[in-house]
CSV table of C-alpha atoms and ligand atoms in Angstrom, one decimal:
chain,number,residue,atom,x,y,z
A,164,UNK,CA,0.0,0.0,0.0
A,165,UNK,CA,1.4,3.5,-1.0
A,166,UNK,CA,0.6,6.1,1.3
A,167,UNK,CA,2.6,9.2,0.2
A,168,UNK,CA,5.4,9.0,2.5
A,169,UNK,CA,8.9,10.0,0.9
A,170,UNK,CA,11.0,6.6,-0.5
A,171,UNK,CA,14.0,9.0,-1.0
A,172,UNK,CA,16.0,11.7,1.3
A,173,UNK,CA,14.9,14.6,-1.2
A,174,UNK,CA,12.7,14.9,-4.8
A,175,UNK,CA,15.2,14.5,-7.9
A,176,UNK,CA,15.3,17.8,-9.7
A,177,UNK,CA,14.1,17.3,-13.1
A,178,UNK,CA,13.6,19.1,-16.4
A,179,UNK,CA,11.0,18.7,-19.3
A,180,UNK,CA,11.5,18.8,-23.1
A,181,UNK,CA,8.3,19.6,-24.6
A,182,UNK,CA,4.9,18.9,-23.5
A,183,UNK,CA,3.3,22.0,-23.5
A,184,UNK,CA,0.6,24.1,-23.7
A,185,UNK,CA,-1.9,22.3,-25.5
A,186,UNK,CA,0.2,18.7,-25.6
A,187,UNK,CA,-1.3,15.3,-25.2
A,188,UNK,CA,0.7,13.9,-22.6
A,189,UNK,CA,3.1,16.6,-20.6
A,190,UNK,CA,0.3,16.9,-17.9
A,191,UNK,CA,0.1,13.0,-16.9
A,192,UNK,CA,4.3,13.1,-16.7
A,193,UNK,CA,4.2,16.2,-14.6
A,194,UNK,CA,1.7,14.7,-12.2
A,195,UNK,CA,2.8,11.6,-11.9
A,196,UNK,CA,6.0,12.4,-11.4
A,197,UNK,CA,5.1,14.8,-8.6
A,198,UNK,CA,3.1,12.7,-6.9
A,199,UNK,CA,4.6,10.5,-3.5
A,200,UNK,CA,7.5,13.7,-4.0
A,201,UNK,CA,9.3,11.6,-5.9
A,202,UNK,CA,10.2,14.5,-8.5
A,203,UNK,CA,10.1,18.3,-8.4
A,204,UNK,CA,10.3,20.2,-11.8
A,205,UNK,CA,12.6,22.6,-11.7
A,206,UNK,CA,13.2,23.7,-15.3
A,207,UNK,CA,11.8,23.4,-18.8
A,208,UNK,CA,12.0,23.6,-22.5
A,209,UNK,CA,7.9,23.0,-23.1
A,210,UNK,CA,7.5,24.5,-26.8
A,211,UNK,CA,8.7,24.2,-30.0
A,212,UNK,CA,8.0,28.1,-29.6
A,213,UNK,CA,10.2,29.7,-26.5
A,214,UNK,CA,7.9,32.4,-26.1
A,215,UNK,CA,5.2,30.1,-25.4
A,216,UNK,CA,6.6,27.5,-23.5
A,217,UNK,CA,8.4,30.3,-20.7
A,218,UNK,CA,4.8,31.5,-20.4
A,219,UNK,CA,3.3,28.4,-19.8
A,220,UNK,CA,6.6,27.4,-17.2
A,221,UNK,CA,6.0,30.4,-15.4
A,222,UNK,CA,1.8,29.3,-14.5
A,223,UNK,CA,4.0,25.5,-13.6
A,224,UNK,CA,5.4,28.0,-11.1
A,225,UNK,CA,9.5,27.4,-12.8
A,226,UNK,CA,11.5,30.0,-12.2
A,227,UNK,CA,12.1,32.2,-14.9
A,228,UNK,CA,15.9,31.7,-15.0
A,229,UNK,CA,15.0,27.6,-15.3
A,230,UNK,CA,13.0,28.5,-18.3
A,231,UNK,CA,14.9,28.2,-21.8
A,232,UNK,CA,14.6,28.3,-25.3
A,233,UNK,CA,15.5,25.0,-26.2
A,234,UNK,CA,16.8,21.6,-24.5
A,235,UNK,CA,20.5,22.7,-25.9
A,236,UNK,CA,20.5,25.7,-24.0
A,237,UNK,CA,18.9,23.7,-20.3
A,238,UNK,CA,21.6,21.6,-20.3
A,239,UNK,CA,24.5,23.6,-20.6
A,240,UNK,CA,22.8,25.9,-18.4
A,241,UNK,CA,22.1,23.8,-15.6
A,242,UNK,CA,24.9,21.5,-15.2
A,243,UNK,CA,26.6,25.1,-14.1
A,244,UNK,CA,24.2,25.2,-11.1
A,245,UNK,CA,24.6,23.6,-7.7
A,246,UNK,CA,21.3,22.8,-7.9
A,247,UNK,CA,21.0,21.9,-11.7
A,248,UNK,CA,18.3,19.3,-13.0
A,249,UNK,CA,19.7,15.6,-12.4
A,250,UNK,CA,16.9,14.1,-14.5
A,251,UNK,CA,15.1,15.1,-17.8
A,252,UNK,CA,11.3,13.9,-19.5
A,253,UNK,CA,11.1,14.2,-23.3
A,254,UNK,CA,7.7,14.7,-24.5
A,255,UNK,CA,8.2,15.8,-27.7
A,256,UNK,CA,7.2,14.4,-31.2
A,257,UNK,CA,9.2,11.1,-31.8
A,258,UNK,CA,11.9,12.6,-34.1
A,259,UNK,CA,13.4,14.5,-31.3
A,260,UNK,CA,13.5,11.6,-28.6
A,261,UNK,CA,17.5,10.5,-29.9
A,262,UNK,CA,19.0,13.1,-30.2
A,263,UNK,CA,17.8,14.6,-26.8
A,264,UNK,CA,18.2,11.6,-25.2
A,265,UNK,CA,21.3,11.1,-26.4
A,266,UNK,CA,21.9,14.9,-25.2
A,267,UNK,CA,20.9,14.3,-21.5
A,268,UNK,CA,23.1,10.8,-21.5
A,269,UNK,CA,26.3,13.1,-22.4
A,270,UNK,CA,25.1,15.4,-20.2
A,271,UNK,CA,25.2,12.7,-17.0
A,272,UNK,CA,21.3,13.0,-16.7
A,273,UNK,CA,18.9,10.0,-16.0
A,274,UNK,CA,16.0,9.9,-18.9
A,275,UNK,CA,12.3,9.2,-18.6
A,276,UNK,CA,11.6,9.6,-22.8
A,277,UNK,CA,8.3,9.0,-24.5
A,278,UNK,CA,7.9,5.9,-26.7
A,279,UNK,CA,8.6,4.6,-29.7
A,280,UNK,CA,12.5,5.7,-28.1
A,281,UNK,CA,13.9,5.8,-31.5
A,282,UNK,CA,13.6,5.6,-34.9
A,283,UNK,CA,15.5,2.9,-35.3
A,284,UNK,CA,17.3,-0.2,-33.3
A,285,UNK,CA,20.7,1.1,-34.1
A,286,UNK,CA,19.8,4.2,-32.2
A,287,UNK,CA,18.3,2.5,-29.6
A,288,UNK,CA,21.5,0.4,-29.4
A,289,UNK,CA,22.9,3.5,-28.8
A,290,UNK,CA,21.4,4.9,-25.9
A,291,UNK,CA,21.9,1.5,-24.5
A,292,UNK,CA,25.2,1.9,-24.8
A,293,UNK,CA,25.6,5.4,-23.3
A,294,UNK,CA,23.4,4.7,-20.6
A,295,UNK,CA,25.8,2.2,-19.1
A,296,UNK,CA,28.6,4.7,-19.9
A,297,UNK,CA,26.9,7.2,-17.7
A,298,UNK,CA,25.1,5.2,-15.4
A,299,UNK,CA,22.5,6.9,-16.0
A,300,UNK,CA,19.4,5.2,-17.0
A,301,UNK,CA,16.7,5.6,-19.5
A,302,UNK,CA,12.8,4.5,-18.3
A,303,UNK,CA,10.2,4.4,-21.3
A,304,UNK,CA,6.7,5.5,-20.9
A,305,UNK,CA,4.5,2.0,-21.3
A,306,UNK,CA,2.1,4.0,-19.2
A,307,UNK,CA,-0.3,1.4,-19.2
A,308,UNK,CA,1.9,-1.5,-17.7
A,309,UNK,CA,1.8,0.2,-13.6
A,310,UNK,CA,-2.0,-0.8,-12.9
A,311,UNK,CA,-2.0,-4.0,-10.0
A,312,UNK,CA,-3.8,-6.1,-11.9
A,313,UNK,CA,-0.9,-6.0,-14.9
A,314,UNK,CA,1.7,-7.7,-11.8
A,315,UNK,CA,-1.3,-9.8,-11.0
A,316,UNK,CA,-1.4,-11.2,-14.0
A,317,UNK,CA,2.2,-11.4,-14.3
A,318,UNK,CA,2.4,-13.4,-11.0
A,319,UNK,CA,-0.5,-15.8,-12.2
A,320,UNK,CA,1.6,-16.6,-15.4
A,321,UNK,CA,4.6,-17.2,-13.4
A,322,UNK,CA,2.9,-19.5,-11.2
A,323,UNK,CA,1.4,-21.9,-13.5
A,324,UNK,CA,-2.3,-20.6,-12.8
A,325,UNK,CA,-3.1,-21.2,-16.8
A,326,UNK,CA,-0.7,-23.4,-17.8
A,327,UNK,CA,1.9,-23.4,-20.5
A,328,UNK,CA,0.8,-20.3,-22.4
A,329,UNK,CA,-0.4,-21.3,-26.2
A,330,UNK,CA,-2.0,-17.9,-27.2
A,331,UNK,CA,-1.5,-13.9,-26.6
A,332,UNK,CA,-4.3,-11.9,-28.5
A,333,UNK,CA,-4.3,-8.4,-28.2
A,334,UNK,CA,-5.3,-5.5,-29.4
A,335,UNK,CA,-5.1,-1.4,-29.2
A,336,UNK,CA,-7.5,-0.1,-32.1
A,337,UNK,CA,-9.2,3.2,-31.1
A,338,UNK,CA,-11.3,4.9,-33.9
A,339,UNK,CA,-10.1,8.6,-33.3
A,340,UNK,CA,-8.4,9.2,-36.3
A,341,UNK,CA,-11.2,7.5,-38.9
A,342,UNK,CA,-10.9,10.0,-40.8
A,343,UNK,CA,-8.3,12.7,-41.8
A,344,UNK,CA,-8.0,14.9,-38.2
A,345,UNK,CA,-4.8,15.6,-39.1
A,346,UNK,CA,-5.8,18.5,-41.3
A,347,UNK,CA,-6.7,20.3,-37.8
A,348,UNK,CA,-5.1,18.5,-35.2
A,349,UNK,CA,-1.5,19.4,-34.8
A,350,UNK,CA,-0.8,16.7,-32.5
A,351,UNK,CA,-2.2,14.0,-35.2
A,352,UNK,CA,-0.4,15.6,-37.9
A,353,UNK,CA,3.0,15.2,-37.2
A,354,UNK,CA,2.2,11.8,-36.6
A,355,UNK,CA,1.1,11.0,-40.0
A,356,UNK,CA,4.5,12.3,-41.4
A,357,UNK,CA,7.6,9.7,-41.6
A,358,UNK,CA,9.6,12.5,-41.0
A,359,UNK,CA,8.4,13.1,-37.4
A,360,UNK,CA,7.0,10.2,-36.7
A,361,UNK,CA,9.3,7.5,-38.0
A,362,UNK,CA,8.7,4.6,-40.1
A,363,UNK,CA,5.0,4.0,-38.6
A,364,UNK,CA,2.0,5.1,-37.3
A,365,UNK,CA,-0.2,2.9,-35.2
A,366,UNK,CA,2.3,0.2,-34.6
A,367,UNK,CA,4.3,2.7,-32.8
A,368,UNK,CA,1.9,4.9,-31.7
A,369,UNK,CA,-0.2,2.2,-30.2
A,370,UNK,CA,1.0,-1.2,-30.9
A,371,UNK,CA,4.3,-1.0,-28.7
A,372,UNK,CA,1.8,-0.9,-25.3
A,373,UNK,CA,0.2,-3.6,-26.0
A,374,UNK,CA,3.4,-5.4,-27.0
A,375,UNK,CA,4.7,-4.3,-23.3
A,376,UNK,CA,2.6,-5.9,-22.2
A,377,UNK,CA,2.6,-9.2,-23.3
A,378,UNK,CA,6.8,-8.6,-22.4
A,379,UNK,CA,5.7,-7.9,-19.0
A,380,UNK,CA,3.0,-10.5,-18.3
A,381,UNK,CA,5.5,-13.2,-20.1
A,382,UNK,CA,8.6,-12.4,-19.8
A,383,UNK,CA,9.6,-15.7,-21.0
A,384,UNK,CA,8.0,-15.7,-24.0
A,385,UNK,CA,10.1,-14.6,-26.8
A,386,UNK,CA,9.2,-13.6,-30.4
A,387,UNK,CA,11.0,-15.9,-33.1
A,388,UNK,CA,9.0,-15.0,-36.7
A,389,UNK,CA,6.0,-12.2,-37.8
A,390,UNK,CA,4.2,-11.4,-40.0
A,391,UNK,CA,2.5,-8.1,-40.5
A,392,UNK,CA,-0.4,-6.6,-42.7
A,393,UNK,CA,-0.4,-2.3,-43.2
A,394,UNK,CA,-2.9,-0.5,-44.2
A,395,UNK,CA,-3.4,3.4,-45.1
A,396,UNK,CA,-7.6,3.6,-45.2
A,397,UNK,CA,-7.0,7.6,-44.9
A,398,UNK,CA,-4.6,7.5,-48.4
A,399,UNK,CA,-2.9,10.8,-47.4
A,400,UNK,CA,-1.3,8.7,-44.6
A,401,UNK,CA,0.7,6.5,-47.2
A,402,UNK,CA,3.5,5.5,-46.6
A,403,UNK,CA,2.1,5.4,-42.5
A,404,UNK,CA,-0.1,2.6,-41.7
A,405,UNK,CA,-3.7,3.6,-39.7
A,406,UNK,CA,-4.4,-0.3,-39.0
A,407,UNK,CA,-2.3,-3.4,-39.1
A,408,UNK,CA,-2.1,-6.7,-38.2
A,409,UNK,CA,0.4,-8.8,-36.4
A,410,UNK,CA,0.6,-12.5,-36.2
A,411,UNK,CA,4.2,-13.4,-34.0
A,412,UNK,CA,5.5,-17.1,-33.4
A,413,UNK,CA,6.9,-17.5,-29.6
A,414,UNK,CA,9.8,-20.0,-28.9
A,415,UNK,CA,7.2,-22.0,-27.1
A,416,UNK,CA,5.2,-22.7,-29.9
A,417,UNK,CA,2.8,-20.1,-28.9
A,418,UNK,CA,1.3,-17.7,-30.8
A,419,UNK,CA,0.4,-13.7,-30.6
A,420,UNK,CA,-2.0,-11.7,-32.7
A,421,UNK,CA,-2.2,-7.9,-32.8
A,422,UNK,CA,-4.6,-5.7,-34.3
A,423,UNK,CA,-3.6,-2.3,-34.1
A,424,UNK,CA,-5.4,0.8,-35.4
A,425,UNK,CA,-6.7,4.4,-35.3
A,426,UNK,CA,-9.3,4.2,-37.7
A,427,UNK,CA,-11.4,1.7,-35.7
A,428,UNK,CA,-14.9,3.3,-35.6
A,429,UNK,CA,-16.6,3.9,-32.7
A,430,UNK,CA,-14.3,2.9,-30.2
A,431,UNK,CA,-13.5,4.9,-27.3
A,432,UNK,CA,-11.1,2.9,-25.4
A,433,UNK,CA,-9.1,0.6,-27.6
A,434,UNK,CA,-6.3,-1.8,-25.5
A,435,UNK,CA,-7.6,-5.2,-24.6
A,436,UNK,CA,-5.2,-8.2,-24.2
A,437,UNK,CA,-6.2,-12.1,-23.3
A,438,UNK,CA,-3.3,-14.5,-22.8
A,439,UNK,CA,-4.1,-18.1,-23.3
A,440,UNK,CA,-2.9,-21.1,-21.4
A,441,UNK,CA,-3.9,-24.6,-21.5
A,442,UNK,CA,-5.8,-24.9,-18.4
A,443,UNK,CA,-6.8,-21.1,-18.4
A,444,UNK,CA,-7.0,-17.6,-20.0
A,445,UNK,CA,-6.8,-14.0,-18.6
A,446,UNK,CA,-7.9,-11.0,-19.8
A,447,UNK,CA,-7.4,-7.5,-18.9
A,448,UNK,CA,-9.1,-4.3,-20.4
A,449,UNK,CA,-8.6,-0.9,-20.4
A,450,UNK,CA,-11.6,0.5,-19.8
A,451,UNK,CA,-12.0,-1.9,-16.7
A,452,UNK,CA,-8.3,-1.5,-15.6
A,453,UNK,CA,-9.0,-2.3,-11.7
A,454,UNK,CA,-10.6,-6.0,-13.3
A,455,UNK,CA,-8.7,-9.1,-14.2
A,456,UNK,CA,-10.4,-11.9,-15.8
A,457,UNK,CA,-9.8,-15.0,-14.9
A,458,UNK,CA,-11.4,-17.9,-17.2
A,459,UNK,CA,-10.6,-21.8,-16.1
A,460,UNK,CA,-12.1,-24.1,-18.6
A,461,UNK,CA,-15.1,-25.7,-17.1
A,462,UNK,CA,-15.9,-23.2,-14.5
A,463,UNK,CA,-17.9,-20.0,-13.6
A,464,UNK,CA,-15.7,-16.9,-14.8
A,465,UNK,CA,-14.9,-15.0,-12.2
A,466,UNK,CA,-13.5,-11.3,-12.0
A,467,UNK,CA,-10.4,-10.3,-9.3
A,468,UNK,CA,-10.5,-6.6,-8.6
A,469,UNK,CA,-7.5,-5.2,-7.2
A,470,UNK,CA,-6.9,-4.8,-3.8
A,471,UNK,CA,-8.7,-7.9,-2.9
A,472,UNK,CA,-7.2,-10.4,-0.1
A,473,UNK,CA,-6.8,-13.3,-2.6
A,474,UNK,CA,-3.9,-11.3,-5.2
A,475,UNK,CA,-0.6,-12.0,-5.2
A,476,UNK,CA,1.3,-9.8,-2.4
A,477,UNK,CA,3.1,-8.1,-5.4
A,478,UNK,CA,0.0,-7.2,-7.1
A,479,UNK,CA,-1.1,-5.2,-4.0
A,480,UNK,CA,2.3,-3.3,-3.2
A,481,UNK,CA,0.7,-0.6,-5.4
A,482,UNK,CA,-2.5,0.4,-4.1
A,483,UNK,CA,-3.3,3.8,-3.3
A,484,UNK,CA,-6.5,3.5,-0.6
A,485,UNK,CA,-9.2,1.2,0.4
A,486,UNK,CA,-10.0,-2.0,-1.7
A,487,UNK,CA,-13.3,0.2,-3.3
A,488,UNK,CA,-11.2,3.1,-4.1
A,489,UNK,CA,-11.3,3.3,-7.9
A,490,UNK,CA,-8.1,3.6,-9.7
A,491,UNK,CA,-7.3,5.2,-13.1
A,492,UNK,CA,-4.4,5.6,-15.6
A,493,UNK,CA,-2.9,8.9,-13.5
A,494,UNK,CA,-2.2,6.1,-10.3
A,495,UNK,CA,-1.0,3.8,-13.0
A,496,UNK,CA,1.5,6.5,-14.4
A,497,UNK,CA,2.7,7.7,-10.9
A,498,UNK,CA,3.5,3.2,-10.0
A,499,UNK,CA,5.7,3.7,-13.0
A,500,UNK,CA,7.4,6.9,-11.9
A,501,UNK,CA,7.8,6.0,-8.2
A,502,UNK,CA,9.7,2.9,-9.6
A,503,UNK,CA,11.4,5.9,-11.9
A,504,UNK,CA,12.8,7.5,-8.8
A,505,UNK,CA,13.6,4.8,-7.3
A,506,UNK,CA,15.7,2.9,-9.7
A,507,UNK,CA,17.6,6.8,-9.9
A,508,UNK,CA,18.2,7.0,-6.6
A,509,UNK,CA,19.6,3.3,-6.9
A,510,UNK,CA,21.9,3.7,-9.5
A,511,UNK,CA,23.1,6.8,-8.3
A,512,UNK,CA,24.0,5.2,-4.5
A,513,UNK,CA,26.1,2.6,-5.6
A,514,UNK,CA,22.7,0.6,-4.8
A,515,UNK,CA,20.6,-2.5,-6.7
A,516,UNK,CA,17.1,-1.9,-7.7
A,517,UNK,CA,15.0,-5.0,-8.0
A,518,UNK,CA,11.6,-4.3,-9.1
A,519,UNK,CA,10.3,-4.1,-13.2
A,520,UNK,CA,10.1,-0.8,-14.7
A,521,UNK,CA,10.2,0.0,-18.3
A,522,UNK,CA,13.7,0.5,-19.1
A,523,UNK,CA,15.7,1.2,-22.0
A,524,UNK,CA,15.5,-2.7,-23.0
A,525,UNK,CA,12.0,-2.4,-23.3
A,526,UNK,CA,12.4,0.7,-25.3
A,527,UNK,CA,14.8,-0.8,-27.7
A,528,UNK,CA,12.5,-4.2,-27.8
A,529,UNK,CA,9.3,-2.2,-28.9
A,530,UNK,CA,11.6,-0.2,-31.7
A,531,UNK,CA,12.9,-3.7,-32.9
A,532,UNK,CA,9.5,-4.9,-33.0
A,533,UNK,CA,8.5,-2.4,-35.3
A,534,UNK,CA,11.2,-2.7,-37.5
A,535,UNK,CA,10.3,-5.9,-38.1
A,536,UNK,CA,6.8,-5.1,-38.8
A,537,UNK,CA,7.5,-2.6,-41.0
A,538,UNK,CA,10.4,-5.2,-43.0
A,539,UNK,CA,7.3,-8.1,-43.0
A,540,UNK,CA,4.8,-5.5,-45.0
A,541,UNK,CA,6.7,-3.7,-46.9
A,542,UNK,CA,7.8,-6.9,-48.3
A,543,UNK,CA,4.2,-8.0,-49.5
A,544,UNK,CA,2.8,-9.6,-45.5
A,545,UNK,CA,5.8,-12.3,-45.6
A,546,UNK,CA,7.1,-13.8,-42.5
A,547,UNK,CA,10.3,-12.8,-41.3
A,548,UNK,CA,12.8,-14.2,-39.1
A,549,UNK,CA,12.9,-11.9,-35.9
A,550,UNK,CA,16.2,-9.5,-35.9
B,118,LIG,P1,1.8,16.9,-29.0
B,118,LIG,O1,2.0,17.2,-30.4
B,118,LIG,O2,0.4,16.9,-28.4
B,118,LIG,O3,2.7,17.7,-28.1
B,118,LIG,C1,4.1,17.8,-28.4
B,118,LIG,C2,4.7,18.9,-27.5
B,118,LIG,O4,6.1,19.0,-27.8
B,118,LIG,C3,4.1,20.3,-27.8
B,118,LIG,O5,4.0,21.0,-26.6
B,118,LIG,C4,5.2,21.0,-28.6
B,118,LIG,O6,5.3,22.4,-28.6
B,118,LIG,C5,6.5,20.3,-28.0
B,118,LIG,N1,7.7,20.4,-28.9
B,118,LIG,C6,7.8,20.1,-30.2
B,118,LIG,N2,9.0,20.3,-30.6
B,118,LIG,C7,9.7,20.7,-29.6
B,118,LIG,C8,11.1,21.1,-29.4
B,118,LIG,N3,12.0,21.1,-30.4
B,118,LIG,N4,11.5,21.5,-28.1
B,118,LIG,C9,10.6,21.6,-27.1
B,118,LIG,N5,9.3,21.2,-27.2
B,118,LIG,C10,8.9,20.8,-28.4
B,118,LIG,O7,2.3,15.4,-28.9
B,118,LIG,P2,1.9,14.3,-27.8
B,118,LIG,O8,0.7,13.6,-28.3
B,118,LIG,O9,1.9,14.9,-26.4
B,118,LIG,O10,3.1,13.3,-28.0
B,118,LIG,C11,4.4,13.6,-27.5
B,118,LIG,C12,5.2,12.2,-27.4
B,118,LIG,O11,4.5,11.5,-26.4
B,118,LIG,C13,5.2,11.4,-28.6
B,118,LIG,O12,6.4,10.7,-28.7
B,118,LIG,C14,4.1,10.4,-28.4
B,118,LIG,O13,4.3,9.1,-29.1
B,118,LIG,C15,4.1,10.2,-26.9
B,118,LIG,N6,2.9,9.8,-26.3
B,118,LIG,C16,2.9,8.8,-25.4
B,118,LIG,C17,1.7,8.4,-24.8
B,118,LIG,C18,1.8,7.3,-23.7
B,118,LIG,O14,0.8,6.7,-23.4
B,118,LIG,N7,3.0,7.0,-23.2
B,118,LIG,C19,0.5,9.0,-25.1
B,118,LIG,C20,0.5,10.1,-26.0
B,118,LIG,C21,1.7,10.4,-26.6
């Protein structure tokens, strides 16, 4: 149970790159990360327009002297401060993520970056590599993958509760681009453009949580062949996919499917994923996130909500309040960061950290997942080998 009481001797000064005024998902960072004062914000670079961005710092209460015109100009600025920003949050469109990752590495600062990491696995490689030069580490936003009932099922998998796992289907199809938003919506539009967004759409905008996920509830499952079907049903997206398919072959002999998509009409709340064993399946939804099913073949369903006596201990580490206390996607964000500061603080004192977070593995796994998507259909649907 989590009640707010400080896990480190002081908040670790950190610095944002982008989310601003009118961005999708600087607010959830910023809150999360202030919650359980785990994080204070302390300087910013929140707009691709300075003005606007030291306007919008100054109602986040910054200091005006922490508020600069690009991410270039925060680093240098701060590392000559006493007090100078140990930790940075990119928020920015995807093409920015290496290069001010990279940045913050060189600059001995500890990285929470927005997915997909990179454009590419050789990049990713590369922030690999410098984070273990700096020891500084790099956590990836699968902001999805802190609710309870995600360990829950983790813990049920690694017990044996359904068996030897045959079958992971999944899916994150939400129907709010149907049709072409982009031609008012800034945040859509640069995500429609391979020069922003990289060399997808929906298998990086969406795809890669659900992919955590499967990573996270299976860990031992890993992907040996896929196959994968693009499609641009908005044409002006082309070359960028708004729906594809997935089929993946695990070294088990099991099997995943993944249907991701933007353009699936009607559908509010899009990431659902069911993993199959031979005695029993799970399944876990987004718009139910505090519900696990569990299915045994031949018996009643029956629905675990978390907090309940009967979880694993793990799965209730987590909770924030009573068992009827509902729970959304901000305490599911704030489970991640917590284990953020944490692993910082960790690193930092010469001291092991023990507990899953997304890290810069996972980022570089969900980049070399796409990559093979995007090899599979560009090359007519084919199967190929996992690299
Ligand atoms: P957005 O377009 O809504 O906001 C982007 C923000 O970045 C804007 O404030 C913009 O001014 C700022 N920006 C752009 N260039 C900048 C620069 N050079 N320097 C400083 N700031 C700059 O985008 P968004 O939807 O918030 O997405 C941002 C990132 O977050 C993307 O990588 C996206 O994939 C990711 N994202 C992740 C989740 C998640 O669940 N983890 C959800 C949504 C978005």
């Amino acid at each position: 149970m989590i009640y707010g009481e400080k896990t480190l001797d002081r908040p670790i000064r950190i610095g944002m790159v982008g989310g601003g005024r009118g961005g999708q998902i600087g607010y959830i960072h910023r809150i999360a990360s202030a919650r359980d004062f785990n994080f204070q914000l302390v300087a910013g670079a929140f707009d691709v327009n300075p003005e606007r961005g030291k306007d919008f710092g100054l109602n986040l209460h910054v200091k005006e002297d922490r508020l600069y015109k690009d991410y270039k100009e925060m680093f240098e600025k701060e590392k000559t401060r006493e007090d100078g920003i140990e930790a940075v949050i990119i928020a920015t469109p995807n093409f920015l993520h290496y290069e001010i990752a990279k940045a913050a590495l060189e600059n001995n600062l500890h990285v929470v970056c927005e997915k997909p990491m990179t454009f590419t696995v050789a990049e990713a490689e590369d922030l690999k590599q410098l984070s273990e030069k700096h020891k500084k580490i790099v956590c990836t936003t699968f902001g999805y993958s802190g609710y309870q009932m995600i360990e829950q099922a983790r813990q049920m998998v690694k017990n044996g509760d359904l068996g030897p796992i045959r079958i992971i289907n999944m899916v994150y199809a939400h129907g709010y681009h149907n049709v072409a938003v982009e031609k008012h919506n800034a945040s859509t539009k640069w995500r429609v453009d391979p020069k922003m967004a990289g060399p997808s759409y929906v298998l990086g905008d969406v795809g890669i949580h659900a992919i955590y996920l499967s990573r996270i509830i299976c860990p031992d499952l890993k992907i040996k062949k896929l196959m994968c079907s693009r499609q641009s049903f908005v044409k002006s997206r082309a070359p960028l996919e708004d729906n594809a398919m997935t089929i993946q072959e695990y070294n088990n002999g099991a099997i995943g499917y993944l249907w991701s998509s933007c353009v699936n009409s009607g559908s509010m709340y899009g990431l659902k994923i069911r993993v199959v064993g031979e005695k029993a399946s799970l399944e876990w939804n987004e718009e139910h996130p505090y519900a696990l099913s569990y299915e045994v073949q031949g018996q009643p369903k029956q629905t675990m909500i978390k907090g309940a006596d009967y979880l694993y201990p793990s799965a209730k580490e987590d909770d924030r309040g009573a068992t009827d206390v509902v729970e959304g996607l901000f305490e599911s964000w704030s489970n991640l960061y917590a284990r953020f500061a944490q692993a910082m603080y960790a690193i930092d004192h010469g001291k092991e950290y023990n507990k899953w977070y997304p890290d810069v593995n996972d980022g570089l796994e969900a980049v070399r997942w796409i990559e093979n998507c995007v090899k599979s259909a560009d090359n007519g649907a084919t199967w190929v080998d996992y690299k």
